[in-house]
mmCIF file of C-alpha atoms in Angstrom:
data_model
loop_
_atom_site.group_PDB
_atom_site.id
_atom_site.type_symbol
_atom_site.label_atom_id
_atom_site.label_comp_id
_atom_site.label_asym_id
_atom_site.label_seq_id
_atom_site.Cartn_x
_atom_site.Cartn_y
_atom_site.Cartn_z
ATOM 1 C CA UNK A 1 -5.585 -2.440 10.985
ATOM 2 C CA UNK A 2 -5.335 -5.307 8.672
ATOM 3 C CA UNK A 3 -3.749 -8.548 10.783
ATOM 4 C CA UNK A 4 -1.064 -10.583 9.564
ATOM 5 C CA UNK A 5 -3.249 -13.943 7.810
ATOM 6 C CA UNK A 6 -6.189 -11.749 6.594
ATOM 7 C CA UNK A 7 -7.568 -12.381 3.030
ATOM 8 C CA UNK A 8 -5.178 -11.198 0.685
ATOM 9 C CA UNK A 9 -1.814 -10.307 0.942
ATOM 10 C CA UNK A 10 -2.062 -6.704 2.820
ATOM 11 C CA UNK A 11 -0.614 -6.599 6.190
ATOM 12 C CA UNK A 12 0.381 -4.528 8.645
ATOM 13 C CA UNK A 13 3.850 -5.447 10.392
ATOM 14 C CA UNK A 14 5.846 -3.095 12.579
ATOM 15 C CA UNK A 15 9.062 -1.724 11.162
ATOM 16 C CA UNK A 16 12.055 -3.828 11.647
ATOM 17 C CA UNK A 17 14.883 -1.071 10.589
ATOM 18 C CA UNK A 18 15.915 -2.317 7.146
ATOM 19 C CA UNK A 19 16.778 0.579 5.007
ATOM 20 C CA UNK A 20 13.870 1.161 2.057
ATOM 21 C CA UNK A 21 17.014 2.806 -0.321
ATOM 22 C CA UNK A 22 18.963 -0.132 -0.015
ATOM 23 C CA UNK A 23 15.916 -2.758 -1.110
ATOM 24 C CA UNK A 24 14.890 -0.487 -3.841
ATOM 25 C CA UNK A 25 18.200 -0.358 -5.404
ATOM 26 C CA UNK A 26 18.897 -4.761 -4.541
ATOM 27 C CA UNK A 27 15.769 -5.401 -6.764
ATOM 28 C CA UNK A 28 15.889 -2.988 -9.282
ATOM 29 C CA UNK A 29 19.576 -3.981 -10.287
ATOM 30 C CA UNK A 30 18.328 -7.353 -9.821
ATOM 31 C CA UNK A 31 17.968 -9.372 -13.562
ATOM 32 C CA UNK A 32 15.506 -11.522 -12.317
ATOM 33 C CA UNK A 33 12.935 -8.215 -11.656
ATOM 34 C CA UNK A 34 12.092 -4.769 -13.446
ATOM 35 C CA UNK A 35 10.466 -1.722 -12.331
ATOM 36 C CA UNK A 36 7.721 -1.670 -14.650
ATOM 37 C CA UNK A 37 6.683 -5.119 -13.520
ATOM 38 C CA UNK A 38 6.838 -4.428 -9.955
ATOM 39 C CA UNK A 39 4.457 -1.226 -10.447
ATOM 40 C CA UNK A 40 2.067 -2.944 -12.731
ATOM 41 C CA UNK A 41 1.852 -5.793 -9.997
ATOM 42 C CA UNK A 42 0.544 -2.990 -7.650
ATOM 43 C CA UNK A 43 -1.798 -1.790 -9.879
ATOM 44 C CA UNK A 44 -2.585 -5.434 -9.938
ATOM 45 C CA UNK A 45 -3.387 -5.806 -6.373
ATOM 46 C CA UNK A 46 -5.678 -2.628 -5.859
ATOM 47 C CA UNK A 47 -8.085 -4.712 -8.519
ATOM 48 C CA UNK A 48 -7.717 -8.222 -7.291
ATOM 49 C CA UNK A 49 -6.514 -8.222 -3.994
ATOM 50 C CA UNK A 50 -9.404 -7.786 -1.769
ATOM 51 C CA UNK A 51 -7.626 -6.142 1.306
ATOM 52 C CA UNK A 52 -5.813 -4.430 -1.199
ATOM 53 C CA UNK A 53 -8.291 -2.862 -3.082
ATOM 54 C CA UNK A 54 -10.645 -2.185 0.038
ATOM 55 C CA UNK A 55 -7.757 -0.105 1.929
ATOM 56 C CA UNK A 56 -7.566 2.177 -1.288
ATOM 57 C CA UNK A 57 -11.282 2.736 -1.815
ATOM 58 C CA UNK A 58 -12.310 3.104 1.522
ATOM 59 C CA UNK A 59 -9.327 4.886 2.743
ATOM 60 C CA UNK A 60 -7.331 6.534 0.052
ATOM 61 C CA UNK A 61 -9.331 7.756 -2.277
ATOM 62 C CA UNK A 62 -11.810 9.823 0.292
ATOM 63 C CA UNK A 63 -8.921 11.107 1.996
ATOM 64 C CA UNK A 64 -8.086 12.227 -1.529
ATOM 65 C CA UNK A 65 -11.401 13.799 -2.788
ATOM 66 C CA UNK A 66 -11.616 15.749 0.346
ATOM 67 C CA UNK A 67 -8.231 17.230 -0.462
ATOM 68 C CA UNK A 68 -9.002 17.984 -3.512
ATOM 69 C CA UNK A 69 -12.609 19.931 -2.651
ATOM 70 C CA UNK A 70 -15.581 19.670 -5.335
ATOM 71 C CA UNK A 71 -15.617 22.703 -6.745
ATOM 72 C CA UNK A 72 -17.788 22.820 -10.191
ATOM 73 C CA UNK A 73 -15.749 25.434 -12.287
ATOM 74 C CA UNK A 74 -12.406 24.266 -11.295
ATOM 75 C CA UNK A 75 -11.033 22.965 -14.417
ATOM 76 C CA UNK A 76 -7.780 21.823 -13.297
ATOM 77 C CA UNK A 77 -9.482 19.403 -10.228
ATOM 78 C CA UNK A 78 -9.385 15.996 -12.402
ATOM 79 C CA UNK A 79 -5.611 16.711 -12.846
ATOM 80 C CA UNK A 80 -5.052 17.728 -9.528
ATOM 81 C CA UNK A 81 -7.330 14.566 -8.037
ATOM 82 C CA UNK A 82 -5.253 12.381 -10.857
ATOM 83 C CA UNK A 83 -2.312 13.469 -9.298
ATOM 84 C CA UNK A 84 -2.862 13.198 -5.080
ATOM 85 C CA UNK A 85 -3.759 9.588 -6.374
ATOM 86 C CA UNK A 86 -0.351 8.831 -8.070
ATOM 87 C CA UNK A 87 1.376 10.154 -4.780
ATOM 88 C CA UNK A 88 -0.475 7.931 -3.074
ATOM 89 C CA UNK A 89 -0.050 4.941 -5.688
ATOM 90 C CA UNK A 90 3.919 5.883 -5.008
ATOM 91 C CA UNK A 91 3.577 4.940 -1.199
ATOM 92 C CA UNK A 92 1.818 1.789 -2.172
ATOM 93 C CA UNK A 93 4.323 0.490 -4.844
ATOM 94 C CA UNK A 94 7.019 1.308 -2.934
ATOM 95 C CA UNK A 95 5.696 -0.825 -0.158
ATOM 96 C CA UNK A 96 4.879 -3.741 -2.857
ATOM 97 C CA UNK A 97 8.448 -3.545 -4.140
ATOM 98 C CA UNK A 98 9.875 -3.948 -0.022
ATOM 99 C CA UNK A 99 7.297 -6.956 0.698
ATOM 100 C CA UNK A 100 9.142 -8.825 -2.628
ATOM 101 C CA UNK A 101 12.513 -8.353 -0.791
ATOM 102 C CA UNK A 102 11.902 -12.083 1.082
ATOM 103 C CA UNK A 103 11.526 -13.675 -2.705
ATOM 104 C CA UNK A 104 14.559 -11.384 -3.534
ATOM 105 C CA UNK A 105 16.661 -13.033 -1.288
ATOM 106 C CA UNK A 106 15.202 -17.022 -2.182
ATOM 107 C CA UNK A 107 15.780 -15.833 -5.901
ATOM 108 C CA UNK A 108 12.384 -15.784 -8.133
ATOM 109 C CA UNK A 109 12.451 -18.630 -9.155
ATOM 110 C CA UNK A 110 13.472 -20.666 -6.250
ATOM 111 C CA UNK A 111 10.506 -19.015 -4.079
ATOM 112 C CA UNK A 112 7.800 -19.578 -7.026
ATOM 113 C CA UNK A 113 6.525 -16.300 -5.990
ATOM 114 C CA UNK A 114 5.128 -16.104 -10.253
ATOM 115 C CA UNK A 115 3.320 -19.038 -9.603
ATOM 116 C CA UNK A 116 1.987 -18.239 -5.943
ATOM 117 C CA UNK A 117 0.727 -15.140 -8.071
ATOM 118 C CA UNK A 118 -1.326 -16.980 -10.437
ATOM 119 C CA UNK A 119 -2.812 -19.529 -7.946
ATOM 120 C CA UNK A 120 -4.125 -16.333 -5.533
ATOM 121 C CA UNK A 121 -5.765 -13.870 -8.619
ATOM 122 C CA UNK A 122 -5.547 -15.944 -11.634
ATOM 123 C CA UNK A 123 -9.344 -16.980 -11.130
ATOM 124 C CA UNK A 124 -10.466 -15.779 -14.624
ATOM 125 C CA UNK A 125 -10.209 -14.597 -18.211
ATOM 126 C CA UNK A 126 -9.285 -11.364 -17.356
ATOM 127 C CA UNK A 127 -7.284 -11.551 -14.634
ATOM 128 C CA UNK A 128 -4.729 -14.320 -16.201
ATOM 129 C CA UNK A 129 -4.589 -12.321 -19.304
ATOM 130 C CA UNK A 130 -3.200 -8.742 -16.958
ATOM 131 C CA UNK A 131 -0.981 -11.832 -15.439
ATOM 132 C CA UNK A 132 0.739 -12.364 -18.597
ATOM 133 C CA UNK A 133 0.950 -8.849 -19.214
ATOM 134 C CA UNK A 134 2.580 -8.164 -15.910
ATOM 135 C CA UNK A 135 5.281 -10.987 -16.679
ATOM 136 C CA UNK A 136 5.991 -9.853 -20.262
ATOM 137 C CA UNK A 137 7.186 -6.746 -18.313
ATOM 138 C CA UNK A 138 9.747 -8.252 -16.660
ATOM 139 C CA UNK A 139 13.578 -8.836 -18.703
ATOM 140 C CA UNK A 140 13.943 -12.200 -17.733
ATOM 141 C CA UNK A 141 10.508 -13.493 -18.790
ATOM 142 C CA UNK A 142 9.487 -16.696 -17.469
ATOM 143 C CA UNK A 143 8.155 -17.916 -21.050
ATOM 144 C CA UNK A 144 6.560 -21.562 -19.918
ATOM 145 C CA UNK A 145 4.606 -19.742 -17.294
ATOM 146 C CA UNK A 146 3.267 -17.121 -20.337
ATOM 147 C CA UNK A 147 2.789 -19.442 -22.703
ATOM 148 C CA UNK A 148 0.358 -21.780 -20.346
ATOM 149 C CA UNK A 149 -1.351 -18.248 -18.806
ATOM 150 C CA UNK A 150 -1.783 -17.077 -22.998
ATOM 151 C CA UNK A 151 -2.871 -20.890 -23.691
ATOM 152 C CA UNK A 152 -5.671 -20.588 -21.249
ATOM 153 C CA UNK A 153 -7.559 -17.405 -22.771
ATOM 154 C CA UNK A 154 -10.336 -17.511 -25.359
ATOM 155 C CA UNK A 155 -8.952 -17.417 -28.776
ATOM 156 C CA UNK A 156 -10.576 -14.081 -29.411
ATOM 157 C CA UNK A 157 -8.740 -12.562 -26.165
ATOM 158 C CA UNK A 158 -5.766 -13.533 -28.199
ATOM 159 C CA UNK A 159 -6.256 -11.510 -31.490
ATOM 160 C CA UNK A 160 -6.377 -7.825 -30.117
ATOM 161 C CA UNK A 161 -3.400 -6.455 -29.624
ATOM 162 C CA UNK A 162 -2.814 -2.993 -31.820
ATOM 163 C CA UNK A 163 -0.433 -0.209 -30.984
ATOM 164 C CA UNK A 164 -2.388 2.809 -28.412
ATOM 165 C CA UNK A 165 0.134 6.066 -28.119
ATOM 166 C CA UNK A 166 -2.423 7.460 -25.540
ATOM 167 C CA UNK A 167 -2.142 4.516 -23.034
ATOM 168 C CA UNK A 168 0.177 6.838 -20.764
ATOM 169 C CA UNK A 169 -2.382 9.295 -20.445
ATOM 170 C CA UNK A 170 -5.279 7.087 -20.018
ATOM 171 C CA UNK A 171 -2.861 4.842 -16.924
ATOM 172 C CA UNK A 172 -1.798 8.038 -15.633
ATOM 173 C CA UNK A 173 -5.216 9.444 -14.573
ATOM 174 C CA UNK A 174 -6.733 6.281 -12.070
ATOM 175 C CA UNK A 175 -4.443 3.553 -10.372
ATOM 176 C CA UNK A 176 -6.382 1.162 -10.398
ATOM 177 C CA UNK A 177 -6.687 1.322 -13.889
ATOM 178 C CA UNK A 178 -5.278 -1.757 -16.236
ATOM 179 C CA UNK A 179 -4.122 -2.213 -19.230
ATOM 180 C CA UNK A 180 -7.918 -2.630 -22.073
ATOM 181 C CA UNK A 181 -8.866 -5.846 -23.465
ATOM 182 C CA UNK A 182 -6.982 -4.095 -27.053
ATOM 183 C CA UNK A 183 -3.599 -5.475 -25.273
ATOM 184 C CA UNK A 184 -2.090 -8.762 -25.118
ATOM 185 C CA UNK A 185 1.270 -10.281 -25.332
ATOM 186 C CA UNK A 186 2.736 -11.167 -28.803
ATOM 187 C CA UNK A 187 5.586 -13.062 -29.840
ATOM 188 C CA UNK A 188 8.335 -10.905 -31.347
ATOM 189 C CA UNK A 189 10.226 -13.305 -32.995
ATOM 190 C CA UNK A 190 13.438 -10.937 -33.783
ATOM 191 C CA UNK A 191 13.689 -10.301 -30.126
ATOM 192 C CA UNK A 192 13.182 -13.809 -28.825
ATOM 193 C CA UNK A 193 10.460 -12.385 -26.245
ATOM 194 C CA UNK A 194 7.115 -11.398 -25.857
ATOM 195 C CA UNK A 195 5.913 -7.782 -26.511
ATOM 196 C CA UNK A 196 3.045 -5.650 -25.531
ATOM 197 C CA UNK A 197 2.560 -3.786 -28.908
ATOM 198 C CA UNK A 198 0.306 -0.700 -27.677
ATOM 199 C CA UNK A 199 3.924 0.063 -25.259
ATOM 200 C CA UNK A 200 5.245 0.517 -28.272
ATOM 201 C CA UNK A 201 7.274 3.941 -27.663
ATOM 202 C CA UNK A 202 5.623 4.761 -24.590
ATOM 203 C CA UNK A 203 6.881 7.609 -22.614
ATOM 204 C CA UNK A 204 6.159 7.593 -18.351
ATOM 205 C CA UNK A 205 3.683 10.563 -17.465
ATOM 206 C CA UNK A 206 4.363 13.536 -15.768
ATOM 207 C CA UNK A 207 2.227 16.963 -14.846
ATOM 208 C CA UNK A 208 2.804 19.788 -13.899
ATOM 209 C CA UNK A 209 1.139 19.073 -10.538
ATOM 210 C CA UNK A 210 3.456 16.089 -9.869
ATOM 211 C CA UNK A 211 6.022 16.794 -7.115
ATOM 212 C CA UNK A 212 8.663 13.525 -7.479
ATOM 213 C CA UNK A 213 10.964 13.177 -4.112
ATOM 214 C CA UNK A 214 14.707 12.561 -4.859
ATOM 215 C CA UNK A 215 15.176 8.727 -4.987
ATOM 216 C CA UNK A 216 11.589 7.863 -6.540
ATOM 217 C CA UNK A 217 11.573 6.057 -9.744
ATOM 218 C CA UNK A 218 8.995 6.415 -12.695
ATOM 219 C CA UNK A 219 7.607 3.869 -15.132
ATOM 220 C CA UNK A 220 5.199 4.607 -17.420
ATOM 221 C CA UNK A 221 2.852 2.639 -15.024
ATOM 222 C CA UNK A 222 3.437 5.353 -12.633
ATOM 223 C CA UNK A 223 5.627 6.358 -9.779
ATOM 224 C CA UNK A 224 7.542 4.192 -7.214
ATOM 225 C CA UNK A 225 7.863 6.430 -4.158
ATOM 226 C CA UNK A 226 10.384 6.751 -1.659
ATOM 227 C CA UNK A 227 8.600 5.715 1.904
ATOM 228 C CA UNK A 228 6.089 2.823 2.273
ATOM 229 C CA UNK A 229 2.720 3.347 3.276
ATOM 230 C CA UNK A 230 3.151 3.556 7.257
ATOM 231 C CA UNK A 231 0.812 4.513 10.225
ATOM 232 C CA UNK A 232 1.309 4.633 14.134
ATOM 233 C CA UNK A 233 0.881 2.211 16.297
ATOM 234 C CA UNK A 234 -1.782 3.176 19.159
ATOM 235 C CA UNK A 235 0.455 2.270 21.654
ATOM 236 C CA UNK A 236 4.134 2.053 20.798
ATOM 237 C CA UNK A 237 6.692 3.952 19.527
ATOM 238 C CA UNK A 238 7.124 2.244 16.593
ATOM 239 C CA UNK A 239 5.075 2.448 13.033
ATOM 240 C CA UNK A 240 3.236 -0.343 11.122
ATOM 241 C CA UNK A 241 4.248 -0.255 7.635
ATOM 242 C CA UNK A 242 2.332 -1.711 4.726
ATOM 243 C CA UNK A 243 3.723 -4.861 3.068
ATOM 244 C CA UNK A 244 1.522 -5.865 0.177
ATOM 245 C CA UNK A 245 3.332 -8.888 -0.717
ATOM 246 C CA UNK A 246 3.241 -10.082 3.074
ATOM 247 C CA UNK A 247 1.127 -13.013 2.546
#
């Protein structure tokens, strides 16, 4: 296990009956969040968050190659490995969405959850610039927190952003994968917002090796599942669930 107050914000915290249905459906109706943020912020954490990104190499993605066998000729394995991850991915953002339930509640801004964001993994170049990304996802963009993360990159970081149609495809096959250095927020001037230009038209990806459960959402950063990433306790009755926004 992972104790409460370990580096990071993954915990494990025993079940305390509140319905996952009924937090999905608060947030995502909520202005002041939006799906694709909330699953981009995952993706987020299994780079930057340490305990995060530890519990999916060292126990996901085994778990998921020895499902998936190594067989040579099979053609169809990368798809089939792609997809065990993004069921896996679901578990996790579902349990990222349920930890933000606390700053739901306090309201986003009230809680300064953004900026409790940026103090934790905002450390460098890179990682500021996915910040901004992740907060040009959501509708009610906080626009003096972007402009100060945008101020703080390298000019050249700032002159890169062209339109990709295959970003779906190339999200779709690795979690932990984030949006390439070709993609940065730009003001669209019409709109009154900030843009990512290579989402331009971007469809959510789906195979035919995908199996989505009634209730799950999809954003073209992948799935949000419909049970958080659990295991028993070794002596109780009751489960541990994962809540990656715990800290």
């Amino acid at each position: 296990e992972i104790p409460q107050g370990s580096k990071g914000t993954l915990a494990w915290q025993p079940m305390d009956g509140v319905q996952e249905a009924e937090v999905f459906g608060r947030i995502e109706s909520d202005a002041e969040w939006s799906l694709d943020f909330i699953i981009y912020l995952a993706r987020i954490l299994l780079n930057y968050d340490d305990a995060s990104a530890a519990w999916w190499r060292q126990e996901v993605v085994p778990a998921v190659d020895a499902a998936v066998g190594f067989e040579p000729e099979d053609s169809s394995r990368e798809y089939r490995r792609a997809a065990k991850l993004r069921d896996r991915f679901a578990d996790f953002t579902a349990s990222v969405e349920f930890g933000l339930r606390r700053y739901q509640k306090e309201g986003r801004r009230t809680s300064g959850v953004l900026k409790k964001l940026i103090a934790r993994y905002g450390k460098t170049q890179e990682s500021r610039r996915q910040l901004a990304l992740a907060f040009t996802l959501l509708d009610d963009q906080p626009l003096e927190l972007l402009s100060s993360l945008l101020e703080s990159l390298r000019p050249e970081a700032r002159l890169q952003a062209i339109f990709s149609p295959a970003l779906s495809d190339y999200l779709a096959m690795d979690p932990t994968r984030l949006l390439p250095s070709t993609q940065i927020p730009v003001w669209n001037g019409g709109a009154g917002r900030w843009v990512i230009p290579g989402l331009r038209a971007a469809q959510p990806y789906k195979s035919a090796f995908d199996d989505m459960e009634r209730g799950s959402a999809l954003s073209v950063f992948g799935p949000r599942g419909t049970e958080l990433v659990t295991k028993e306790r070794p002596l109780g009755a009751s489960d541990y669930a994962l809540f990656a926004l715990s800290g």
